[in-house]
Coordinates of C-alpha atoms and ligand atoms in Angstrom, one line a residue:
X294 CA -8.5 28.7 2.7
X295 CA -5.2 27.3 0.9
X296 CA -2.2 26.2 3.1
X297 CA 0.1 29.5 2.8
X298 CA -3.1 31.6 3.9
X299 CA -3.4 29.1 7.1
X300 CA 0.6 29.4 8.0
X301 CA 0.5 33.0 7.8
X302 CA -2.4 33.5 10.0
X303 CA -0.9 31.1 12.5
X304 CA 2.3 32.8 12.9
X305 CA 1.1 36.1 12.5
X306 CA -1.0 35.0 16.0
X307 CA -4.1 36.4 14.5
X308 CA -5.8 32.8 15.5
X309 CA -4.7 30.0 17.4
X310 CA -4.4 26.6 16.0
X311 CA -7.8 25.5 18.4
X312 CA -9.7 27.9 17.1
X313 CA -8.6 27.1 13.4
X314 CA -8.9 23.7 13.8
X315 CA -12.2 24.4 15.9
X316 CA -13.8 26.5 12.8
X317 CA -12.8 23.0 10.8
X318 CA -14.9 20.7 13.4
X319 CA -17.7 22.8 13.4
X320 CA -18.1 22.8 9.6
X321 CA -17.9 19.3 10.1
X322 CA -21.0 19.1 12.2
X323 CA -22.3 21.6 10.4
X324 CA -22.8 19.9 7.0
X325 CA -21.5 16.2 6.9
X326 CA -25.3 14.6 8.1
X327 CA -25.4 16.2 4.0
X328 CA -22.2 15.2 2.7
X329 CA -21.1 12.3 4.2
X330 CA -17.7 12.4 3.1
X331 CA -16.5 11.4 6.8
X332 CA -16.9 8.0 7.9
X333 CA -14.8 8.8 11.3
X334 CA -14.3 12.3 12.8
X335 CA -11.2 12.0 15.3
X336 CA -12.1 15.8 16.8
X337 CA -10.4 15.3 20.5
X338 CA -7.5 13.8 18.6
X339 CA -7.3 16.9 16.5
X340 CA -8.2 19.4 19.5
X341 CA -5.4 18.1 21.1
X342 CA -3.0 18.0 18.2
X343 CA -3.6 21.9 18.0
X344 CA -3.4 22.5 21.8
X345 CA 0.1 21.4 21.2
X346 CA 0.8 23.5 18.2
X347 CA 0.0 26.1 20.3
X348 CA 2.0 25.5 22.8
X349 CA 4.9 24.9 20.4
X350 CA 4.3 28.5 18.6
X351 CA 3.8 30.1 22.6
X352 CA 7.7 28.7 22.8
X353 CA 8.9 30.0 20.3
X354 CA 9.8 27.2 18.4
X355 CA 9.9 27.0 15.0
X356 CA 6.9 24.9 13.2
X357 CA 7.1 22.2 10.8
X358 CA 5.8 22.9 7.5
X359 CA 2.2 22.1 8.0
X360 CA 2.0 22.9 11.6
X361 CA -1.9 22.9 12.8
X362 CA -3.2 22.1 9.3
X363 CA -6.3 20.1 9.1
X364 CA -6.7 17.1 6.8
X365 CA -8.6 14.4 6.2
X366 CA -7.8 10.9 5.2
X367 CA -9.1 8.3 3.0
X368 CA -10.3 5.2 4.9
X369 CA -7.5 2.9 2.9
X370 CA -4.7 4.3 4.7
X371 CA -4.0 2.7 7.7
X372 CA -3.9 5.5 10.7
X373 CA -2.4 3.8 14.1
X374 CA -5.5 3.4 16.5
X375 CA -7.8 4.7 14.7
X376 CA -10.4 2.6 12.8
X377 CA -9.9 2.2 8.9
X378 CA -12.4 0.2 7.2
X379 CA -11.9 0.2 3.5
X380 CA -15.7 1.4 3.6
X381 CA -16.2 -2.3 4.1
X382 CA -18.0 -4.4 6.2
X383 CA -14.9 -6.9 6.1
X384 CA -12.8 -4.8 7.8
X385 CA -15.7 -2.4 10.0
X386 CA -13.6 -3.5 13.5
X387 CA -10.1 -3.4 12.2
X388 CA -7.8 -0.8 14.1
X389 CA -4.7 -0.5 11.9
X390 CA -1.4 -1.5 14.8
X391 CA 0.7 0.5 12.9
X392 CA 0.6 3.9 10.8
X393 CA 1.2 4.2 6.8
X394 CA 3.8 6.1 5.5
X395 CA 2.2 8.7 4.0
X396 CA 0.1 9.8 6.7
X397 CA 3.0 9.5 9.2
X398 CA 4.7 11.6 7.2
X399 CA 2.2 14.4 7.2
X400 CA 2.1 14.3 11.3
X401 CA 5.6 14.9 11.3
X402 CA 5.4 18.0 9.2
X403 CA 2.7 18.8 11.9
X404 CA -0.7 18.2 10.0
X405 CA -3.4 17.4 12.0
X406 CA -6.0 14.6 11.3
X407 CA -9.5 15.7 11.3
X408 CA -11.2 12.1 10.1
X409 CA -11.0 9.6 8.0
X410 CA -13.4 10.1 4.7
X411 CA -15.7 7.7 2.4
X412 CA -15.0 5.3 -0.5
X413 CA -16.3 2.8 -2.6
X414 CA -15.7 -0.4 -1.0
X415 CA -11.3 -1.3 -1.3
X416 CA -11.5 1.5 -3.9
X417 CA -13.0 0.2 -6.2
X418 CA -15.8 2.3 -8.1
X419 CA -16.2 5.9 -9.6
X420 CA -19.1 7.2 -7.5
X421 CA -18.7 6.6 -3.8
X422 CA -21.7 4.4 -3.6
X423 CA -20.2 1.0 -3.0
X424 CA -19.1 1.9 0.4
X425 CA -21.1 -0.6 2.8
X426 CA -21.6 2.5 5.4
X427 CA -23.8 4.7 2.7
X428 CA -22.5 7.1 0.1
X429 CA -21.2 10.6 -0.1
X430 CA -23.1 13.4 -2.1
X431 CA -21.4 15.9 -4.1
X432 CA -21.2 19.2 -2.4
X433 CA -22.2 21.2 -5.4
X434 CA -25.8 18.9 -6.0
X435 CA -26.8 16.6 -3.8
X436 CA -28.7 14.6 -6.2
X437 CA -25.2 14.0 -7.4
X438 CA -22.0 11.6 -7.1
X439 CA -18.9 13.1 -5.8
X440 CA -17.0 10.4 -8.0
X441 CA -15.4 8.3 -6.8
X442 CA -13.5 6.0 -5.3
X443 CA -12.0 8.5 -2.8
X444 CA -15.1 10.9 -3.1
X445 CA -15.5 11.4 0.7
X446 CA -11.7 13.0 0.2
X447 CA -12.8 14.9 -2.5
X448 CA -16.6 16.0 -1.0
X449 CA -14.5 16.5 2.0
X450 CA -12.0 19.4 0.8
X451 CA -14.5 21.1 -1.9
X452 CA -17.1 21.4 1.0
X453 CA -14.8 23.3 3.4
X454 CA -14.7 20.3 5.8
X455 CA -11.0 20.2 5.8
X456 CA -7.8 22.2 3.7
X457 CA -6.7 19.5 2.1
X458 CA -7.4 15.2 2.6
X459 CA -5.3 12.6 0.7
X460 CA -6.8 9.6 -1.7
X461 CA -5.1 7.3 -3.4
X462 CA -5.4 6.4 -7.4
X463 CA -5.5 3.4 -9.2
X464 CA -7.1 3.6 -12.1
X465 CA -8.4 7.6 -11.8
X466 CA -9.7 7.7 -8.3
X467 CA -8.3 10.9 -7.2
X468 CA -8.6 13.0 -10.6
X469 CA -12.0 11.8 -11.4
X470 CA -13.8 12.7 -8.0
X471 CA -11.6 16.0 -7.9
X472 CA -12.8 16.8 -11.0
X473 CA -16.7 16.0 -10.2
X474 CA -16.0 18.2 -6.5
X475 CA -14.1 21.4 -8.5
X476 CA -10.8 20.5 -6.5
X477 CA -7.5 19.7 -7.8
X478 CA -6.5 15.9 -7.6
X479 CA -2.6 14.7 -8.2
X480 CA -1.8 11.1 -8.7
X481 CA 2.0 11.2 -8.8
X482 CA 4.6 8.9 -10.6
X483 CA 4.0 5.3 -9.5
X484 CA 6.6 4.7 -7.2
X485 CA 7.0 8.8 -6.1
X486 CA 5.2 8.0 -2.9
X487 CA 5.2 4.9 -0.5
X488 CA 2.6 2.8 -0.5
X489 CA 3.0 1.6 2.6
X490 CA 0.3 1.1 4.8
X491 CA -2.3 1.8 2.0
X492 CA -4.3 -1.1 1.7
X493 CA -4.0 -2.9 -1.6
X494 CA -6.3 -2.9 -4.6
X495 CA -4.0 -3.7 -7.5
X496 CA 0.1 -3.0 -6.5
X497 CA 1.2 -1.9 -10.3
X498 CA -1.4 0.7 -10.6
X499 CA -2.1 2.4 -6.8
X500 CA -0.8 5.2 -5.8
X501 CA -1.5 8.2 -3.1
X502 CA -2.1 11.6 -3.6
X503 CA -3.3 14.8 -2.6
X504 CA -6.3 16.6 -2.7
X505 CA -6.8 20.6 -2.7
X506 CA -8.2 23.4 -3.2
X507 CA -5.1 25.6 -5.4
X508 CA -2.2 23.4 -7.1
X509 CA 0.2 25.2 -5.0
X510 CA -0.8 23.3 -2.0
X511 CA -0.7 20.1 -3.8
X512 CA 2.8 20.8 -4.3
X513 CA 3.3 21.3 -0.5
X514 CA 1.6 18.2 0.4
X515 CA 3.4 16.4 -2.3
X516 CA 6.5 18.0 -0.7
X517 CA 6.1 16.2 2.8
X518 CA 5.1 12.6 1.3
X519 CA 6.6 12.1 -1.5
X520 CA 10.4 10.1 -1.0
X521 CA 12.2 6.7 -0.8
X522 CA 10.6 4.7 1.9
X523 CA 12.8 1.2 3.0
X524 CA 9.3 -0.3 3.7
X525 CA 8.1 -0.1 0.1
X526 CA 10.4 -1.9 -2.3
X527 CA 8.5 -0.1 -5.4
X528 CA 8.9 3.0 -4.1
X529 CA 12.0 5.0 -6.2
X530 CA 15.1 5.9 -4.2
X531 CA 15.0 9.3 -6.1
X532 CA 15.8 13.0 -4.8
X533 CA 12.7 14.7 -4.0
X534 CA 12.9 18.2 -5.4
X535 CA 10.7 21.3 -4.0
X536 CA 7.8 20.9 -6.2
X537 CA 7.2 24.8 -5.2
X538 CA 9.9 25.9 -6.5
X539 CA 9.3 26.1 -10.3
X540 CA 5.6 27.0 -9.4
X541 CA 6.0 30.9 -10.7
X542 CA 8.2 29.9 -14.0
X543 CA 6.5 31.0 -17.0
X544 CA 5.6 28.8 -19.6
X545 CA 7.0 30.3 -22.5
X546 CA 8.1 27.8 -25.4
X547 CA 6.7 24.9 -23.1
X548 CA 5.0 22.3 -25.6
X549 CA 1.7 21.1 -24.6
X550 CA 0.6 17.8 -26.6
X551 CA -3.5 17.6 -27.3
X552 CA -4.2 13.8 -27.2
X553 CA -6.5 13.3 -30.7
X554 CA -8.2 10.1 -29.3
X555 CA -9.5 12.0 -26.4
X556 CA -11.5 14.6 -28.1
X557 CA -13.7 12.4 -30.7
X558 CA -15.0 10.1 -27.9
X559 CA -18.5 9.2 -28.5
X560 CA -19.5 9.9 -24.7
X561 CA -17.1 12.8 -24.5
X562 CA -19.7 16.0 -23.3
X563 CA -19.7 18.8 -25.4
X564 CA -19.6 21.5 -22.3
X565 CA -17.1 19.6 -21.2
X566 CA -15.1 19.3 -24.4
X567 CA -15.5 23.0 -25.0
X568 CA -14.5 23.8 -21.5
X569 CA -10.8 21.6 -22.0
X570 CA -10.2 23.1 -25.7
X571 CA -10.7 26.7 -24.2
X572 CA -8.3 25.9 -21.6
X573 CA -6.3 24.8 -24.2
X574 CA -6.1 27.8 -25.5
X575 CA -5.8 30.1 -22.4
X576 CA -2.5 27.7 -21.9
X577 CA -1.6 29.2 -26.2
X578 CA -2.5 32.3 -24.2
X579 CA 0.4 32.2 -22.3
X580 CA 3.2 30.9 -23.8
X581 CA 2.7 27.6 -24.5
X582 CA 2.9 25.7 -28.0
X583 CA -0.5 23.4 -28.4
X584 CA 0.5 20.2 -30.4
X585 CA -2.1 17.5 -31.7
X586 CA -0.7 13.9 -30.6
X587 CA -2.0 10.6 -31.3
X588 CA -1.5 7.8 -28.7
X589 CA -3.4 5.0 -30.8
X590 CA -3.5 2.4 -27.8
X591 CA -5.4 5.2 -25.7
X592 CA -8.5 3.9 -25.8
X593 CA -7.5 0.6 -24.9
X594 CA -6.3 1.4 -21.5
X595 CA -9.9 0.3 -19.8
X596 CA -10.1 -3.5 -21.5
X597 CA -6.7 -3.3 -20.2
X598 CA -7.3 -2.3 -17.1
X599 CA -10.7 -3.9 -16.1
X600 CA -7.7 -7.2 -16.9
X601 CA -4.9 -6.0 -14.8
X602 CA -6.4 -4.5 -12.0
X603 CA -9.5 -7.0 -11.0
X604 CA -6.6 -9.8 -11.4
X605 CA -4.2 -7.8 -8.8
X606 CA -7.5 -7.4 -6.4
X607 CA -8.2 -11.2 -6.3
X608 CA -4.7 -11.8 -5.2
X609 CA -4.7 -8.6 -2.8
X610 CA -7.9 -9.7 -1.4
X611 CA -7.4 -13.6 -0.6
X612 CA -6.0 -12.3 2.8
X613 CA -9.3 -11.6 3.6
X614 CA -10.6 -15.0 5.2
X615 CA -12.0 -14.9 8.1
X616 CA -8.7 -16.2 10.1
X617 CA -6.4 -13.3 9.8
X618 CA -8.4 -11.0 10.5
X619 CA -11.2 -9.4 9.3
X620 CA -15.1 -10.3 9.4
X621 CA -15.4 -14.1 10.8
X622 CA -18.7 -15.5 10.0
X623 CA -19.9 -18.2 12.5
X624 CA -21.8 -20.3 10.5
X625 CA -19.5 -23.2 8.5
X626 CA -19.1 -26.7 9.5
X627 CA -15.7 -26.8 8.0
X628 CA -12.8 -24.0 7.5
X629 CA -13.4 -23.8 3.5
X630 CA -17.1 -23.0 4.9
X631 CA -16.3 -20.5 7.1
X632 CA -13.9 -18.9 5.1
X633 CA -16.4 -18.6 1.9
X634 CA -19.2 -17.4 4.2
X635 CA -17.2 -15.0 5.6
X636 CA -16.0 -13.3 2.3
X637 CA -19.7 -13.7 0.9
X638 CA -21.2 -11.9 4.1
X639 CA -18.1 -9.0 4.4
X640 CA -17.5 -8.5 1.0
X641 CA -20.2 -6.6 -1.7
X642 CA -21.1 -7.1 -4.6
X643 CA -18.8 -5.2 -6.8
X644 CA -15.9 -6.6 -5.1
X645 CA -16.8 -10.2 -5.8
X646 CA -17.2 -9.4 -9.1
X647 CA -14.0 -8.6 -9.2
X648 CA -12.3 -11.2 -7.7
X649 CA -14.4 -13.3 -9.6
X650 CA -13.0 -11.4 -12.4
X651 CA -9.3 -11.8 -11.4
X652 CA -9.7 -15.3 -10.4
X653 CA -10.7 -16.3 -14.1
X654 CA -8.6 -14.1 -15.6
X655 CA -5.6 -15.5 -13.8
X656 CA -6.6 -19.8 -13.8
X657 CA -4.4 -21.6 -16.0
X658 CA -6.7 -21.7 -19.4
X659 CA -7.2 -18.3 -19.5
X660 CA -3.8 -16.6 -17.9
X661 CA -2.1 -16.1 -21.5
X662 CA -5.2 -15.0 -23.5
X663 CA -6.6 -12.5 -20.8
X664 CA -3.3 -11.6 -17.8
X665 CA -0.1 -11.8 -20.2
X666 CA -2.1 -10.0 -22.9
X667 CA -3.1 -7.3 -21.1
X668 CA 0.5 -7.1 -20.0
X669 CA 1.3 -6.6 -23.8
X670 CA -1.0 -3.7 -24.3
X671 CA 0.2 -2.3 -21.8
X672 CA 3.4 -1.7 -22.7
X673 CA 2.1 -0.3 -26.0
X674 CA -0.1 1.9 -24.2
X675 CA 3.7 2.9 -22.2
X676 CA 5.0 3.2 -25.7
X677 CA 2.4 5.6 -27.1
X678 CA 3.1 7.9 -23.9
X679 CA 7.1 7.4 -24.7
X680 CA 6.8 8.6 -28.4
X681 CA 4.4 11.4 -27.3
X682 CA 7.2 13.2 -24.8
X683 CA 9.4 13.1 -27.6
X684 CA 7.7 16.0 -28.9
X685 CA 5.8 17.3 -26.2
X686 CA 6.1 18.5 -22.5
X687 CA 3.0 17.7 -20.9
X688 CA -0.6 16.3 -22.6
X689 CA -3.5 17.6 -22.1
X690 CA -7.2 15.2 -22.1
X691 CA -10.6 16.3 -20.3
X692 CA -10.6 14.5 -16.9
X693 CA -13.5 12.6 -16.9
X694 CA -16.1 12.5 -20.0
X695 CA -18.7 13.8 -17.9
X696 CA -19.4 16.0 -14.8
X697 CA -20.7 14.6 -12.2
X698 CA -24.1 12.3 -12.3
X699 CA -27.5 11.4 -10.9
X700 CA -26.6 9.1 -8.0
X701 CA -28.3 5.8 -8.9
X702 CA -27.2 6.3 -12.8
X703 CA -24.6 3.8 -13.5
X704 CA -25.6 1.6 -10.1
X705 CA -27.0 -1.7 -12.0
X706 CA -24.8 -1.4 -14.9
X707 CA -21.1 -1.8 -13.9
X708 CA -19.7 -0.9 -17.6
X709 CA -21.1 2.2 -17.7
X710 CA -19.7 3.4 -14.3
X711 CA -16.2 1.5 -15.3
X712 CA -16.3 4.0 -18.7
X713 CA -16.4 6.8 -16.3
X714 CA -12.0 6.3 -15.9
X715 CA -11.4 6.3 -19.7
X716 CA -9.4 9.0 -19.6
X717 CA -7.4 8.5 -16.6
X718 CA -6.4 5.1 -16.6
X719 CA -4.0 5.3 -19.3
X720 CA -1.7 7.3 -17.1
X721 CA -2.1 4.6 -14.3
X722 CA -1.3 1.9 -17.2
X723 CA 2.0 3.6 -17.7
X724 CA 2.6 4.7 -14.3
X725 CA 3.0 9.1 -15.2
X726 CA 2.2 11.6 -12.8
X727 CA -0.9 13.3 -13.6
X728 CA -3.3 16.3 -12.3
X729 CA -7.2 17.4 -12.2
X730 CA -7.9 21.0 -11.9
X731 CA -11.1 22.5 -12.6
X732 CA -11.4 24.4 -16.1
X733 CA -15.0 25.5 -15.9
X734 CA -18.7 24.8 -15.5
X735 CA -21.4 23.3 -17.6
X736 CA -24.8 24.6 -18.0
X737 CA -25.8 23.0 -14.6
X738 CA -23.3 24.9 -12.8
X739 CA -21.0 21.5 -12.0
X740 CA -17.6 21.9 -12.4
X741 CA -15.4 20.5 -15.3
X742 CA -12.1 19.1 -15.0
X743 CA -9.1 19.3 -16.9
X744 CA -6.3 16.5 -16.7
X745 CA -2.2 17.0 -17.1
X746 CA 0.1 14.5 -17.9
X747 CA 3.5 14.8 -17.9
X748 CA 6.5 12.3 -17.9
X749 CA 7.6 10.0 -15.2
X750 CA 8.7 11.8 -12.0
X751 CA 7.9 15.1 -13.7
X752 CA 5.7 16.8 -11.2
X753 CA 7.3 19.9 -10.7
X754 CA 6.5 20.4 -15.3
X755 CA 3.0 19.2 -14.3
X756 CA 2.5 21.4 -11.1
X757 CA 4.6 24.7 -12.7
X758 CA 1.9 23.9 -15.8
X759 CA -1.2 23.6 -13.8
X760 CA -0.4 26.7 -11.5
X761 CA 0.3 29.0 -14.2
X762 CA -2.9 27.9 -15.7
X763 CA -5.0 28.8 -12.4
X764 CA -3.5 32.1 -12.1
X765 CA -4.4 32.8 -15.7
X766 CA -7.7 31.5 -15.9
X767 CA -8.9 32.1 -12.1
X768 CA -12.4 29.7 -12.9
X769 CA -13.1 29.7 -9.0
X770 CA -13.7 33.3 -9.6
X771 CA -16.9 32.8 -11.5
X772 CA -17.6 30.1 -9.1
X773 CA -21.4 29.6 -9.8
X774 CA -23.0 28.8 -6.5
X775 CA -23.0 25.2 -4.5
X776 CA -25.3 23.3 -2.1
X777 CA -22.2 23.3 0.5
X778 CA -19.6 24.6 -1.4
X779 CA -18.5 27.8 1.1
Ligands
LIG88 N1 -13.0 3.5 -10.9 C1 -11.9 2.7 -11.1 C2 -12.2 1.3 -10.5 O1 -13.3 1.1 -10.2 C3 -10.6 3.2 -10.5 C4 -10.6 3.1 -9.0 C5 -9.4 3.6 -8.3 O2 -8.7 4.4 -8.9 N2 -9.2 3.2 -7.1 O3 -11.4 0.4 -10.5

């Protein structure tokens, strides 16, 4: 089901939006005992959302853009009364006062919250299995990781469980899980869409974004969130163009840049290599020039990261003490007692490595040799990325090295699972828009993903790209069979 599909079936009165949004709840209970990818299901909320869709469309009134359209929401986006957790046991009571941004946004345009979906604890992991209330399975192989961190968004949309659910991105979290579920993920230019509301991993680098089954409904949801926002200071006060516009425009004469550095990685699958040098070629196939590109710093982007962001999380996450709000423990004679057993006891283990991470990274000895440097690379990673659009449009890497793995495979060796984003945190580093869309499938039948880039605030190039590249090579068509994928 993509978005335009849904509207015209709606106005057309074939279905109501109850019993659209009904078919959406049962699939729900249907196969998420499997999936997992929900943490909350809000279905009376939703029920009554469509009743009044309904009742708008009886009127006669004219709808807002996504009018009825189910969605489901990461569980680091703060929804107004309804529980969001961080998939941690540090915030398993908190009910958000007040509504992010984003998600406001996509009530106003008449989208209807089904749920809010799984992650790895405050984002942070590639395989969904950090989250202290269990993990998500990947749709296609439940033996599997849906990626991660917003894998229960990603699980979520590829399993039929909703149209489209939003994640957010920091260092590859919504291309790397969209790529592991067969969706398409967009992280957009940092400061595109508001922040607001999303709770903080590491400020420089997040950023929300949409999942979905085709790229033209990325571009709708992108349409409806993207925009200045007076409550997020980093957010650009920049025109938002209709990112469906330039969908159809052919590609003719468009230069596509081949990163070198991305295609001789030692862990770099060969299915899955193949898969992105074919699509490569399909995008020759139709008008576009291919152009080999070196960004030298590439491969630096996950020292620099695994720097940057841990250091922005132990800052982010010192809110979290027990007063405030949060999980109090009651043991501790004094405050600094209660306070350390209360992040020990709500916080896991791969988020106190980070902060321990951030916290040593940041104290005084160590802040120029370890913070300011990574800073440094940084910009030479930004500087690779500025010399590379100066002859080409868009670039084109693999997604993720892999497809998706054995749950348990990386679980007691963190490096491993952080090698999993080497390929999309560069584009976090320098804060470009970028894309997932599947490309293919390896032997096993799991799908591949391929990853756009394109210059900052340069989504409709990415998007026009990325559709004209689905149209051409349809890969859902030869869509080998899932475990839930419908
Ligand atoms: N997997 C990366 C990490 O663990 C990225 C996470 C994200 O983008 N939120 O930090």
């Amino acid at each position: 089901m993509t978005i335009s599909k849904w509207r015209a079936e709606l106005k057309r009165g074939e279905v109501s939006a109850r019993e659209l949004v009904g078919k959406y709840i049962e699939r729900i209970s249907q196969v998420d005992s499997s999936v997992h990818a929900f943490l909350d299901v809000t279905s009376e909320r939703a029920l009554l959302e469509a009743d009044r869709i309904d009742k708008r469309l009886a009127s006669g009134e004219p709808l807002p853009p996504l009018a009825g359209l189910p969605v489901a929401i990461k569980d680091n986006l703060c929804t107004k009364g309804v529980r969001t957790t961080c998939s941690s046991r540090m915030l398993d009571n908190f009910v958000p006062p007040y509504e992010s941004t984003v998600t406001e946004r996509l009530w106003e345009a008449g989208a209807v919250l089904l749920g809010k979906t799984n992650l790895d604890e405050f984002a942070m992991g590639s395989s969904t299995e950090t989250s202290a209330f269990g993990a998500t399975s990947n749709p296609w192989d439940s033996s599997r990781v849906p990626g991660g961190s917003s894998g229960g968004s990603a699980a979520a949309v590829a399993s039929g469980e909703c149209i489209a659910a939003l994640g957010s991105d920091t260092g590859g979290s919504i291309r790397q899980p969209a790529s592991f579920c067969g969706v398409v993920g967009l992280k957009p230019t940092y400061g595109r869409v508001s922040r607001w509301g999303l709770i903080a991993f590491a400020s420089s680098l997040d950023q929300v974004g949409p999942f979905t089954t085709c790229v033209a409904d990325a571009a709708e949801i992108l349409n409806v969130i993207a925009g200045a926002d007076h409550r997020d200071s980093t957010c650009l006060n920049v025109p938002v163009p209709d990112y469906c516009a330039d969908l159809l425009k052919p590609l003719k004469g468009l230069r596509v840049g081949l990163i070198s550095e991305c295609f001789d990685q030692e862990g770099l699958a060969s299915s899955v290599k193949s898969s992105v040098l074919a699509a490569a070629n399909q995008l020759e196939g139709i008008g576009a020039q291919l152009i080999d590109i070196s960004c030298p710093r590439f491969n630096d982007g996950i020292a620099t990261y695994y720097v940057i962001a841990p250091s922005e999380a132990s800052s982010n996450l010192a809110r979290y003490d027990g007063v405030k709000y949060g999980h109090r423990s009651e043991g501790g004679e004094t405050l600094a007692e209660m306070m350390a057993k209360s992040r020990a006891e709500g916080f896991g283990s791969e988020v106190q490595r980070r902060i321990l991470i951030g916290t040593y990274a940041l104290s005084a000895g160590y802040v120029d040799a370890y913070y300011k440097k990574a800073q440094q690379v940084r910009t030479l990673i930004r500087r690779d990325f500025d010399n590379a659009f100066k002859k080409v449009d868009v670039l084109l890497t693999p997604t993720a090295p892999t497809t998706a793995f054995q749950s348990g495979a990386h679980s007691n060796n963190p490096l491993a699972m952080y090698l999993s984003d080497l390929l999309t945190i560069p584009a976090n580093l320098a804060g470009l828009p970028a894309i997932s869309l599947p490309c293919g499938f390896d032997k096993a039948g799991l799908p591949i993903g391929l990853q756009l880039i394109s210059n900052v605030l340069d989504e409709s190039r990415l998007l026009q790209v990325a559709y004209q590249y689905e149209q051409a090579a349809e890969v859902m068509k030869n869509c080998p069979s899932g475990e839930f994928i419908p």
